[in-house]
Coordinates of C-alpha atoms in Angstrom, one line a residue:
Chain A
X1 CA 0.0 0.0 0.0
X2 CA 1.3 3.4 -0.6
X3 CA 1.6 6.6 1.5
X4 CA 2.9 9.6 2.4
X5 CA 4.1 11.6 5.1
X6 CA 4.4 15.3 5.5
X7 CA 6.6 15.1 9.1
X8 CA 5.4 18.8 10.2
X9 CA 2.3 20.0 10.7
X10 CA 3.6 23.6 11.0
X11 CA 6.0 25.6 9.0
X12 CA 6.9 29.1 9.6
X13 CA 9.1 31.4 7.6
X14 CA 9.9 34.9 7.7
X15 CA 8.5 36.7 4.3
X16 CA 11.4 36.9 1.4
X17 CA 13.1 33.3 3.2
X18 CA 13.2 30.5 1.8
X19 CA 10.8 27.7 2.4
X20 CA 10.8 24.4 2.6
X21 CA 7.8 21.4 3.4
X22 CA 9.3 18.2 3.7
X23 CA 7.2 15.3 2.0
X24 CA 8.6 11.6 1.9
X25 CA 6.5 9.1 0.7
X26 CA 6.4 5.2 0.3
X27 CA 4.9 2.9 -3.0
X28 CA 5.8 -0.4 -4.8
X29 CA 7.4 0.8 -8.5
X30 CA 7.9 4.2 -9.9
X31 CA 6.1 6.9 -8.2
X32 CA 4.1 9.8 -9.6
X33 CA 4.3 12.6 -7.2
X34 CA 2.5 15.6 -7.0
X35 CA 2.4 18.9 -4.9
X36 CA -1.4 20.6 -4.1
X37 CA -2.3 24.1 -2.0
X38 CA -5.6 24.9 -0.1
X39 CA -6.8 27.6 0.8
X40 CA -8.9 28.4 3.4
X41 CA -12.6 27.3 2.2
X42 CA -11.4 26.2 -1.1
X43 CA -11.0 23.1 -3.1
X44 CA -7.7 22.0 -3.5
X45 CA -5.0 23.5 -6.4
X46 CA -2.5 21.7 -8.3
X47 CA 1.1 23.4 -7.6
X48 CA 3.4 20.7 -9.6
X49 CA 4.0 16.7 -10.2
X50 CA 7.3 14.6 -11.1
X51 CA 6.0 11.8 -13.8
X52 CA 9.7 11.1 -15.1
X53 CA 13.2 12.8 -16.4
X54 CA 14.5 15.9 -14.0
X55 CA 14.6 15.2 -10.4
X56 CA 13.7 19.2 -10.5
X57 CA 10.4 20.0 -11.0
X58 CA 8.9 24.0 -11.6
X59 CA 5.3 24.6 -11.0
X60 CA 3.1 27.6 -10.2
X61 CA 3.6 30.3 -8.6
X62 CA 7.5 30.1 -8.1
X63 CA 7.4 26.8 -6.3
X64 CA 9.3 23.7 -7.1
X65 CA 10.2 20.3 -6.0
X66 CA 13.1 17.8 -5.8
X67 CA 12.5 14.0 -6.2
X68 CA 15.2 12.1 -4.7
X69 CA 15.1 8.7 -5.3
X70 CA 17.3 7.2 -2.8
X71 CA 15.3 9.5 0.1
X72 CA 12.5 8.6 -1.2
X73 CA 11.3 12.7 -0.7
X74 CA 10.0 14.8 -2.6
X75 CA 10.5 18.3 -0.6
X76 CA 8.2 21.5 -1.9
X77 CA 10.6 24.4 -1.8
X78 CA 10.3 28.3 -2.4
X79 CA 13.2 30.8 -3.0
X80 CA 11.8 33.8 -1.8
X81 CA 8.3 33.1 0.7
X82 CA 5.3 35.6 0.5
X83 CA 2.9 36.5 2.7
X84 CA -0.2 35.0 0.3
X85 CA 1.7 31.8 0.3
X86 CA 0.4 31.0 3.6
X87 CA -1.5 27.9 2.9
X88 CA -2.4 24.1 3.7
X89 CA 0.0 21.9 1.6
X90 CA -0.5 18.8 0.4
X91 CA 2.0 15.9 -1.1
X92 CA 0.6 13.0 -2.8
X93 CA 1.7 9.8 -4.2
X94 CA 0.2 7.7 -7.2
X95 CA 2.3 4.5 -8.7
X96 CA 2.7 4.1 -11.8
X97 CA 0.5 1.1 -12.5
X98 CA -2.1 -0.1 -13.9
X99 CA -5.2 -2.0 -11.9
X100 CA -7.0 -0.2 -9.3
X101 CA -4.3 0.8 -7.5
X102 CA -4.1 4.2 -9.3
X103 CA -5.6 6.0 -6.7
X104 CA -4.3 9.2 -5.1
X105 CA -2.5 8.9 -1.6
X106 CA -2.1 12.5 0.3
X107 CA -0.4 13.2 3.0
X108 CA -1.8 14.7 6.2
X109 CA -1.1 18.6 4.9
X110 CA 1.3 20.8 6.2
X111 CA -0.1 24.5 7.6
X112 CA 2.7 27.1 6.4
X113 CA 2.3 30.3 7.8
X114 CA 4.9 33.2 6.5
X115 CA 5.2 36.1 8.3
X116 CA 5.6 39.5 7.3
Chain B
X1 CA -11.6 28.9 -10.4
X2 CA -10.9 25.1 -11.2
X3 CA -14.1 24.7 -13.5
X4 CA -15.4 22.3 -11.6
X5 CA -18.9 22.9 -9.9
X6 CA -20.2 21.3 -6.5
X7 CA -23.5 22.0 -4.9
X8 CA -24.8 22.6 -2.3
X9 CA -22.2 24.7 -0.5
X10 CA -23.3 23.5 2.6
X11 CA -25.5 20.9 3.6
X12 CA -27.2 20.4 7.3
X13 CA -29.3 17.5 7.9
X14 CA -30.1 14.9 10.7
X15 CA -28.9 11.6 11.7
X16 CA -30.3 9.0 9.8
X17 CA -31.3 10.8 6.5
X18 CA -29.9 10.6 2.8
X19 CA -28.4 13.6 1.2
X20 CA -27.3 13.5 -2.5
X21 CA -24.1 16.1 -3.7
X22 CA -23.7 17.0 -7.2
X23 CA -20.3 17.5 -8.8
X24 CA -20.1 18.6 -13.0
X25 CA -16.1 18.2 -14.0
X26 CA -14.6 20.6 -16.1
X27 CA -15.4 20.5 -19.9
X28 CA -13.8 18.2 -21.6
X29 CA -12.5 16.1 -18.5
X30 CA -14.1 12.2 -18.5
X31 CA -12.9 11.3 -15.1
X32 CA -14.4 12.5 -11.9
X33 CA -13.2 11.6 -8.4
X34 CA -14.7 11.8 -4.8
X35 CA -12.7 12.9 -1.7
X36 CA -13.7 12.9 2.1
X37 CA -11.7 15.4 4.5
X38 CA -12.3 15.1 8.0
X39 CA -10.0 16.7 11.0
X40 CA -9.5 13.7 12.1
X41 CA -9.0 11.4 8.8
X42 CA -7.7 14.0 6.3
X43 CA -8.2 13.6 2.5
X44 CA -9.4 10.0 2.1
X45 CA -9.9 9.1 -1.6
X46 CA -13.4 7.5 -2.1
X47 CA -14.3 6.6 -5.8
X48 CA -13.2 7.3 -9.5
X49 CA -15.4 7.3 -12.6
X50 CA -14.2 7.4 -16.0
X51 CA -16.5 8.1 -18.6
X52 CA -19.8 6.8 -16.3
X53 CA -17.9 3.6 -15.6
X54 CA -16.4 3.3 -12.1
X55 CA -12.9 2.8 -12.2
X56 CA -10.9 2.7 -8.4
X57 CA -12.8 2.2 -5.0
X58 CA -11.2 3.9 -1.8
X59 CA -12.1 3.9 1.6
X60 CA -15.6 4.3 0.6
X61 CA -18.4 3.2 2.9
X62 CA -20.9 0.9 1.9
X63 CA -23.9 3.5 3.1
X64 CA -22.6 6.1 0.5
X65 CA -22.9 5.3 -3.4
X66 CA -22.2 7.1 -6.5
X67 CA -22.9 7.2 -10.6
X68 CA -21.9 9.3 -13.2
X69 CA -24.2 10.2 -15.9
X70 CA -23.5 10.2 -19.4
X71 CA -23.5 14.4 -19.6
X72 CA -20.5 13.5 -17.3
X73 CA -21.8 15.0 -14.1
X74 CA -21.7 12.7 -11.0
X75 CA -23.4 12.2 -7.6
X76 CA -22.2 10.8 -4.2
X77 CA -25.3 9.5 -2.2
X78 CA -24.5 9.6 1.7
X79 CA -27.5 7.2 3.1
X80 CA -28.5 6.8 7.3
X81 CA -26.2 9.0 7.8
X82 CA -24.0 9.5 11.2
X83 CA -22.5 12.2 13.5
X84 CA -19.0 10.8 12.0
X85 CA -20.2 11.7 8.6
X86 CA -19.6 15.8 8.6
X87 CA -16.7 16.9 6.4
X88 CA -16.0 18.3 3.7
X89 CA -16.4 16.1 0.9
X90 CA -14.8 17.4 -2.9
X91 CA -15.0 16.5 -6.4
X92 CA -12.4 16.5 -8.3
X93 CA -11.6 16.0 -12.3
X94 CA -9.2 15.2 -15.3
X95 CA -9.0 14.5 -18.7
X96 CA -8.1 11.3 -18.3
X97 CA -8.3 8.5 -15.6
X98 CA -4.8 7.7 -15.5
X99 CA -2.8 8.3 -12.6
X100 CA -0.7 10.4 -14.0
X101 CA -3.2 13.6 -14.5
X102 CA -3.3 16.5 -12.0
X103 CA -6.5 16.6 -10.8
X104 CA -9.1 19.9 -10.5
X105 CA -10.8 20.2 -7.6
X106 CA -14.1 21.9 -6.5
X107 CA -15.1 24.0 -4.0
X108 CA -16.6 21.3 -1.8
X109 CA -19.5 20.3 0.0
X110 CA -20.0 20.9 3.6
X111 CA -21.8 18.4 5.6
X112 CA -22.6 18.9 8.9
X113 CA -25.0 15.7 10.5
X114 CA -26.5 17.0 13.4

C-alpha cells in the first residue's frame, strides 16, 4: 500500500526566506508525485507533479520540487516566501501502475504560515 | 476557479437521512473523483469514474454510493447517515483517468450531520 508523510504540521518562515515542506512518501514501483495548496474554504490547487526525467520540477507560482530517489522525498521548496503563500499543503503519491491501484494517496497537509 | 462545480455549498441535515451532492467536471475532463476530509481522517480518496464507468474504490463506505451520468456530471449518495459523517467532501476532475493527470478540484461540500 502506498503513503505519504508530511513530518510537520507547521512551518513558519519569515517573508522573502526561503521555504521548505518536507514530504517523503512510500509505493511499490515508480512513483508519480504531485504537490497541491488549499486555501482556506477552497477546493484544493494543483502546484506541480514529477512523472519522469528531471529530479527538478517547476510549478506555479514560483514553487518547485526535488524528487530524490534514494530518500524517497519529494521536498516542496520556495526561494523567496510571500505573505499570500500561507496555505495548507498537500503531497501525494500515485504508482505508476495499472489495476485499481491508481488512486491518489495524500499526506496529512502541512499549515505554512509566512510572516511579514 | 478550477471549473469544476459542486453544490450545495453546505448541507445540514439529521442523523439517519440521505443527502445527494452533485459534482459537474470541467469541460472536456471524463474522469471525476470523490474525496472525504475530516480533521480527524484528512483527504481520504473515495471513488473514481471514467467516462460513467467506475474505475478505483477507496475507503468508501458501503452507506454512501455514486454514478456518473452520461453528460459526465456525477453524484455521491450519503445514506442513514452519522455524526461521524460531517466533512468536507470534494469532487475533483481530469482528462483522463490515468494516474498520471493532476486533478481539478471543487469548492466542496459541507456536511454537517447534526
Amino acid at each position: 500500500a502506498q503513503s505519504v508523510a508530511q513530518p510537520e504540521d507547521q512551518v513558519n518562515v519569515a517573508e522573502g526566506n526561503p521555504l521548505t515542506v518536507k514530504c517523503t512518501y512510500s509505493v511499490s514501483g515508480n512513483p508519480y508525485l504531485f504537490w497541491y495548496v488549499q486555501y482556506p474554504n477552497r477546493g484544493l490547487q494543483f502546484l506541480l507533479k514529477y512523472i519522469t526525467g528531471d529530479n527538478l520540477v517547476k510549478g506555479s507560482y514560483g514553487f518547485e520540487a526535488e524528487f530524490n530517489k534514494s530518500q524517497t522525498s519529494f521536498h516542496l521548496k520556495k526561494p523567496s516566501a510571500l505573505v499570500s503563500d500561507s496555505a495548507l499543503y498537500f503531497c501525494a503519491v500515485s504508482p505508476i501502475s495499472s489495476g485499481s491501484a491508481r488512486q491518489l494517496t495524500f499526506g496529512s497537509g502541512t499549515q505554512l504560515t509566512v510572516l511579514p | 476557479d478550477s471549473g469544476v462545480t459542486q453544490t450545495p455549498k453546505h448541507l445540514i441535515t439529521a442523523t439517519g437521512q440521505r443527502v445527494t451532492l452533485r459534482c459537474s467536471p470541467r469541460s472536456g475532463d471524463l474522469s471525476v473523483y470523490w474525496y472525504q476530509q475530516s480533521l480527524d481522517q484528512g483527504l481520504q480518496f473515495l471513488i473514481q469514474y471514467y467516462n460513467g464507468e467506475e474505475r478505483a474504490k477507496g475507503n468508501i463506505l458501503e452507506r454512501f454510493s455514486a454514478q456518473q451520468f452520461p453528460d459526465l456530471h456525477s453524484e455521491l449518495n450519503l445514506s442513514s447517515l452519522e455524526l461521524g459523517d460531517s466533512a468536507l467532501y470534494f469532487c475533483a476532475s481530469s482528462p483522463s483517468g490515468t494516474s498520471s493527470s493532476e486533478q481539478y478540484f471543487g469548492p466542496g461540500t459541507r456536511l454537517t450531520v447534526t
